[in-house]
mmCIF file of C-alpha atoms in Angstrom:
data_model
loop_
_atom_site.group_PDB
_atom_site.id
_atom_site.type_symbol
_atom_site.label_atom_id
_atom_site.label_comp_id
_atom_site.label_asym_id
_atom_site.label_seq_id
_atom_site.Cartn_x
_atom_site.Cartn_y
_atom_site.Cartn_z
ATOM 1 C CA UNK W 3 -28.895 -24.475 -29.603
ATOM 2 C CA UNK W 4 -27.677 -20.807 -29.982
ATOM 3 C CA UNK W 5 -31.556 -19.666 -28.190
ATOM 4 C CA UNK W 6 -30.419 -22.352 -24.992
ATOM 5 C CA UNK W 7 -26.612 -20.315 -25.242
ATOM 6 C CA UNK W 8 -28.115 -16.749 -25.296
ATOM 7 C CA UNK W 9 -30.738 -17.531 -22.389
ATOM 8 C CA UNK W 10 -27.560 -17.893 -20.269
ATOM 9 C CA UNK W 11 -25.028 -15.516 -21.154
ATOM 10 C CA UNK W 12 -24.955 -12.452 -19.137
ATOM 11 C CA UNK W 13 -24.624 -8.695 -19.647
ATOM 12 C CA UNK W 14 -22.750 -6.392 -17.867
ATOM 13 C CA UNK W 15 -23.541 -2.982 -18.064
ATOM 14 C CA UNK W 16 -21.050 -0.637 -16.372
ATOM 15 C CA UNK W 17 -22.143 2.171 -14.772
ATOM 16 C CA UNK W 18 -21.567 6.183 -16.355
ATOM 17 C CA UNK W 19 -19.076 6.338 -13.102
ATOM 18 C CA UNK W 20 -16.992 3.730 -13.889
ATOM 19 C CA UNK W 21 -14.203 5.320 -16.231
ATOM 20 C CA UNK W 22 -13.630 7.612 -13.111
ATOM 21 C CA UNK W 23 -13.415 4.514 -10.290
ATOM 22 C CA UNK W 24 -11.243 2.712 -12.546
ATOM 23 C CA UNK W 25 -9.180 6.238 -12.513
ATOM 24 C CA UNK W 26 -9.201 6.286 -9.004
ATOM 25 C CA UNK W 27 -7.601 2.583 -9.601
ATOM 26 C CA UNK W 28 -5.033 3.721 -11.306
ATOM 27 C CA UNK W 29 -4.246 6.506 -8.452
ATOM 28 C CA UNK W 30 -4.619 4.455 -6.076
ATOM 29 C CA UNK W 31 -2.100 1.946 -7.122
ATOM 30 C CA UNK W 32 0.527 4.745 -8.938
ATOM 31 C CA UNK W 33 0.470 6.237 -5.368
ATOM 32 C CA UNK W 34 1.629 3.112 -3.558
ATOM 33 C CA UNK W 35 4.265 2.438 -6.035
ATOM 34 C CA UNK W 36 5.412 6.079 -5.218
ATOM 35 C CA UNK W 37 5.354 5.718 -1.627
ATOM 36 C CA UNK W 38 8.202 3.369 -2.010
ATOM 37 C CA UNK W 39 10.775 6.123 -3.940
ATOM 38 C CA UNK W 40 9.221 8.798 -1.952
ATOM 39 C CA UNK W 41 9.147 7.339 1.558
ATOM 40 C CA UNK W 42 11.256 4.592 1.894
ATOM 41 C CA UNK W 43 14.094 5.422 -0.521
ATOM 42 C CA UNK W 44 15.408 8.623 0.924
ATOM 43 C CA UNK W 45 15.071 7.182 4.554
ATOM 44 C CA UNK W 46 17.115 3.969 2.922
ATOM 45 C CA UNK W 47 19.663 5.633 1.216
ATOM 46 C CA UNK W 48 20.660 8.239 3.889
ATOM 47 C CA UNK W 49 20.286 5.584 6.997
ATOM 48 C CA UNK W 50 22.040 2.740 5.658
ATOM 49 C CA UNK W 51 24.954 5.051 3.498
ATOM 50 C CA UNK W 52 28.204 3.847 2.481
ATOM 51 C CA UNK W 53 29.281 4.918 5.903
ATOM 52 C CA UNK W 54 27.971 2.708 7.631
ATOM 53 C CA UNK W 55 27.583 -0.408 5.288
ATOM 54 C CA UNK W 56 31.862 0.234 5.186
ATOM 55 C CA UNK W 57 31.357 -2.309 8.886
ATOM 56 C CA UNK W 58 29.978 -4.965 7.197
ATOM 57 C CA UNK W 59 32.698 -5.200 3.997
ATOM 58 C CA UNK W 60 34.385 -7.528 5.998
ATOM 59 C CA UNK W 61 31.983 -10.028 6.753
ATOM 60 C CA UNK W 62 30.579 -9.748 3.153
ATOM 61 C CA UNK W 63 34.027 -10.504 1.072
ATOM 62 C CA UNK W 64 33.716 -13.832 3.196
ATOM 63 C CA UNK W 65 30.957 -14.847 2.043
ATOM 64 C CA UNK W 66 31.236 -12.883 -1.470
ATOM 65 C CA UNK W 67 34.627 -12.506 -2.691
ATOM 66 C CA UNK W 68 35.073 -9.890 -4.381
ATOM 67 C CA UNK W 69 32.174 -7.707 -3.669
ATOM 68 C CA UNK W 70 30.902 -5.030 -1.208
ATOM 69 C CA UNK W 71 27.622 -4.760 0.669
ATOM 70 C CA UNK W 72 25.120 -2.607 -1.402
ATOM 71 C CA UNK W 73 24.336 0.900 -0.128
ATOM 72 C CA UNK W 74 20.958 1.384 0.793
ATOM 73 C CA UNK W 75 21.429 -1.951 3.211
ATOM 74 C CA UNK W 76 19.684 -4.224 0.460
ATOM 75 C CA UNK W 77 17.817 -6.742 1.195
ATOM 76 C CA UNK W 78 17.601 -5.446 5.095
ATOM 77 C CA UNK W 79 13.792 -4.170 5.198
ATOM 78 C CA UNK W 80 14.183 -2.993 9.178
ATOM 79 C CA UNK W 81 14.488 -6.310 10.911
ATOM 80 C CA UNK W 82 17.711 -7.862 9.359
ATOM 81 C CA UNK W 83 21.114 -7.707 10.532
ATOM 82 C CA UNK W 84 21.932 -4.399 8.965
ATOM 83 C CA UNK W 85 19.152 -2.804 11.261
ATOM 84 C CA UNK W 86 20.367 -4.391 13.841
ATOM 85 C CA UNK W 87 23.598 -1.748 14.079
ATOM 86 C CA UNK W 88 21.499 1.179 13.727
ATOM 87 C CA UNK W 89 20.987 3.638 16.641
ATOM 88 C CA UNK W 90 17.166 3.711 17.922
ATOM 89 C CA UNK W 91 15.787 6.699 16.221
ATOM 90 C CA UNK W 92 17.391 5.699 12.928
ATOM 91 C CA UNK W 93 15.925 1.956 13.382
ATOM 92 C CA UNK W 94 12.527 4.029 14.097
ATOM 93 C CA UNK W 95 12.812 6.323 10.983
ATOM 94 C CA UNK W 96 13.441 3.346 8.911
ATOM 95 C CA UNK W 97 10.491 1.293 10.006
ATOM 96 C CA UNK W 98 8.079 3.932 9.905
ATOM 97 C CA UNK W 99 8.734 4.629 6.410
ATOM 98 C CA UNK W 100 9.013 1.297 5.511
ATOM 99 C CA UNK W 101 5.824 0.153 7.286
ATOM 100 C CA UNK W 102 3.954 3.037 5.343
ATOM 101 C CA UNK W 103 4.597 1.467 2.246
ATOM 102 C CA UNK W 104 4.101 -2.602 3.365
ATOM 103 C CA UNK W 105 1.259 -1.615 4.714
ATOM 104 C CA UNK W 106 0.372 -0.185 1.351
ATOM 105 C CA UNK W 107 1.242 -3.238 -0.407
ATOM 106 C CA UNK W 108 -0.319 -5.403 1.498
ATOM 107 C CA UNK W 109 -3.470 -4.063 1.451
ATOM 108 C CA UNK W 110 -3.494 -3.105 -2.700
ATOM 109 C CA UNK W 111 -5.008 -6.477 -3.462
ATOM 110 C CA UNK W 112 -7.943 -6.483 -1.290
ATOM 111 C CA UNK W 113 -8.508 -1.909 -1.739
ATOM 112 C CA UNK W 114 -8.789 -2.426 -5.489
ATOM 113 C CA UNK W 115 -11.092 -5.455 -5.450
ATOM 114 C CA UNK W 116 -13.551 -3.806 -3.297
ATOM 115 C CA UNK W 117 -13.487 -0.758 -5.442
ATOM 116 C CA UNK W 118 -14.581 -2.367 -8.528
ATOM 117 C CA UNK W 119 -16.685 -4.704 -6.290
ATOM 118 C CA UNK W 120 -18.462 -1.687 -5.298
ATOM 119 C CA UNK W 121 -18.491 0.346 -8.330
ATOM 120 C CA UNK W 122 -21.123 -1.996 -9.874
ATOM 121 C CA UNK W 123 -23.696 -1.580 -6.955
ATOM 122 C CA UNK W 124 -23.218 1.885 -5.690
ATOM 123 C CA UNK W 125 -20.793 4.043 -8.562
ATOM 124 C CA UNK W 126 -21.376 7.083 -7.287
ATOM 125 C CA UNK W 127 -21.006 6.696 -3.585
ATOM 126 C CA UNK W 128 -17.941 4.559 -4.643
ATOM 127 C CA UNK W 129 -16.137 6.736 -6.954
ATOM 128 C CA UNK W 130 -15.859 9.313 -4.148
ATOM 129 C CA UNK W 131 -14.901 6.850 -1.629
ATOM 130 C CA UNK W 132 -11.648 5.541 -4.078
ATOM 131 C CA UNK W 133 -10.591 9.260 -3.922
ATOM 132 C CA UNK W 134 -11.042 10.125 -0.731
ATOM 133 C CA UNK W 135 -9.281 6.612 0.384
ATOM 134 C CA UNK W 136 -6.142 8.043 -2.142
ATOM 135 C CA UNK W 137 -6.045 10.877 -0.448
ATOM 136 C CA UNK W 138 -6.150 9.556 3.240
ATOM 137 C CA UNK W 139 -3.424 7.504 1.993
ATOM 138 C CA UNK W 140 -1.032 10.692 2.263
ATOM 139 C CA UNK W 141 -2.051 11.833 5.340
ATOM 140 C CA UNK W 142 -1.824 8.518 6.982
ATOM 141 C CA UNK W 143 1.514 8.112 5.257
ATOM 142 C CA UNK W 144 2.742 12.147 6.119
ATOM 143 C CA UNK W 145 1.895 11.384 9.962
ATOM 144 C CA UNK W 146 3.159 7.743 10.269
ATOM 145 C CA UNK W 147 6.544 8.878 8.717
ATOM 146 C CA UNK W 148 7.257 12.513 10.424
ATOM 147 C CA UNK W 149 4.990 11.476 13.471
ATOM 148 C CA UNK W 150 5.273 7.845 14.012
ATOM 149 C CA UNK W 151 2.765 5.310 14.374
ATOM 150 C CA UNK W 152 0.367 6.363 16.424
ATOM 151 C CA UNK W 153 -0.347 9.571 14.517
ATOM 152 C CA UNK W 154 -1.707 7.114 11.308
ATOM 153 C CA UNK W 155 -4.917 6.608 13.457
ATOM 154 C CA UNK W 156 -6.680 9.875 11.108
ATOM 155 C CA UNK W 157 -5.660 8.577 7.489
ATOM 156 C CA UNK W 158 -6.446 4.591 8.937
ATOM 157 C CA UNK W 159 -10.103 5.716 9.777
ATOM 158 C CA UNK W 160 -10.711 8.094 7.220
ATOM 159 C CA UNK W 161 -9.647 6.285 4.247
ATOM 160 C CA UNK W 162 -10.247 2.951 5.699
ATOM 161 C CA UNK W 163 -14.024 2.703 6.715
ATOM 162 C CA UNK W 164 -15.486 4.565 4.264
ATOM 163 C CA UNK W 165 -13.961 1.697 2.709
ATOM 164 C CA UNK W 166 -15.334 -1.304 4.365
ATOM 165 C CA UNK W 167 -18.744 0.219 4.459
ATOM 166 C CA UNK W 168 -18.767 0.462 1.058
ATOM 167 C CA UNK W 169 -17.515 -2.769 0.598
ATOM 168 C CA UNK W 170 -20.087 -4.290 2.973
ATOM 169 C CA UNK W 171 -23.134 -2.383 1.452
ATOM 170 C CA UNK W 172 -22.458 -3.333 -1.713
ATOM 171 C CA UNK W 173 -22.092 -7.430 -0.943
ATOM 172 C CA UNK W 174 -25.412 -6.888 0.316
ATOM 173 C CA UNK W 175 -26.672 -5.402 -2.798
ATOM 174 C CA UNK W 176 -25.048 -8.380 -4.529
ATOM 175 C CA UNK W 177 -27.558 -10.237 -2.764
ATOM 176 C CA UNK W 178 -30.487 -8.627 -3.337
ATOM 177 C CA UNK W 179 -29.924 -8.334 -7.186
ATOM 178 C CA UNK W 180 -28.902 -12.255 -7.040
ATOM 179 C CA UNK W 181 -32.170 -12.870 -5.401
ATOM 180 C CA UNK W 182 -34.355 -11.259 -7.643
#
């Protein structure tokens, strides 16, 4: 019984690389919690200051005596009725920032999957991809925020499809080791 049990377990064997894409990992993912202090906080706090939240104490001891609306326009995220008050470019600043760091989030999940994905197949190639896809997250987050959102188009495609190569080359070497 313990031959039949040993004839189907399997071995991993990580690559000498992988210490370093798991490092990248950790960059990757230390850098998008970041992005929200260091983008989307300072645009928050200055945008939606006591100042301005002081037109919506009103409506908010209504609904909850005895306290004020929070600086910093929590939980408005851009599209609530907060936002709705703010000039243009301060609605614009706002998003930008904000979208920087959603769009972070939202693609986390799916960045560090196919980096470990990846790192099994091709460890080399994907160690430098992870960094280079950190790093094209700061340009891509520098030009959305002081540019707007056009200007992301260089971090998107740099960090981005170096990315989804990878990604793709390595499912296919998935296959070809699973065939064997």
């Amino acid at each position: 019984m313990e031959n039949a049990a040993a004839a189907t377990a399997l071995t991993v064997v990580l690559p000498k690389e992988y210490p370093l894409i798991l490092l990248a990992c950790c960059v990757i993912c230390i850098e998008c919690f970041l992005m929200g202090m260091i983008a989307v906080a300072p645009a928050r706090f200055s945008i939606f200051n006591a100042e301005f939240m002081a037109q919506f104490k009103e409506e908010h001891e209504k609904a909850f005596p005895g306290t004020s609306p929070a600086t910093g326009g929590f939980p408005d995220c851009g599209d609530g009725r907060y936002a709705q008050k703010l000039p243009y470019a301060d609605w614009l600043k706002f998003n930008c920032a904000m979208r920087v760091h959603q769009n972070f989030v939202e693609q986390l999940p799916m960045v560090i999957t196919f980096i470990c994905f990846s790192g099994l197949f091709l460890p080399k190639i994907t160690m430098y991809v992870a960094f280079l896809f950190a790093g094209a997250r700061l340009v891509y987050a520098i030009m959305y925020i002081q540019r707007g959102s056009d200007a992301r188009k260089l971090g998107a495609i740099v960090g981005s499809l170096p990315l989804y190569l990878l990604a793709i080359a390595a499912f296919v070497m998935a296959l070809i080791k699973a065939t064997e």
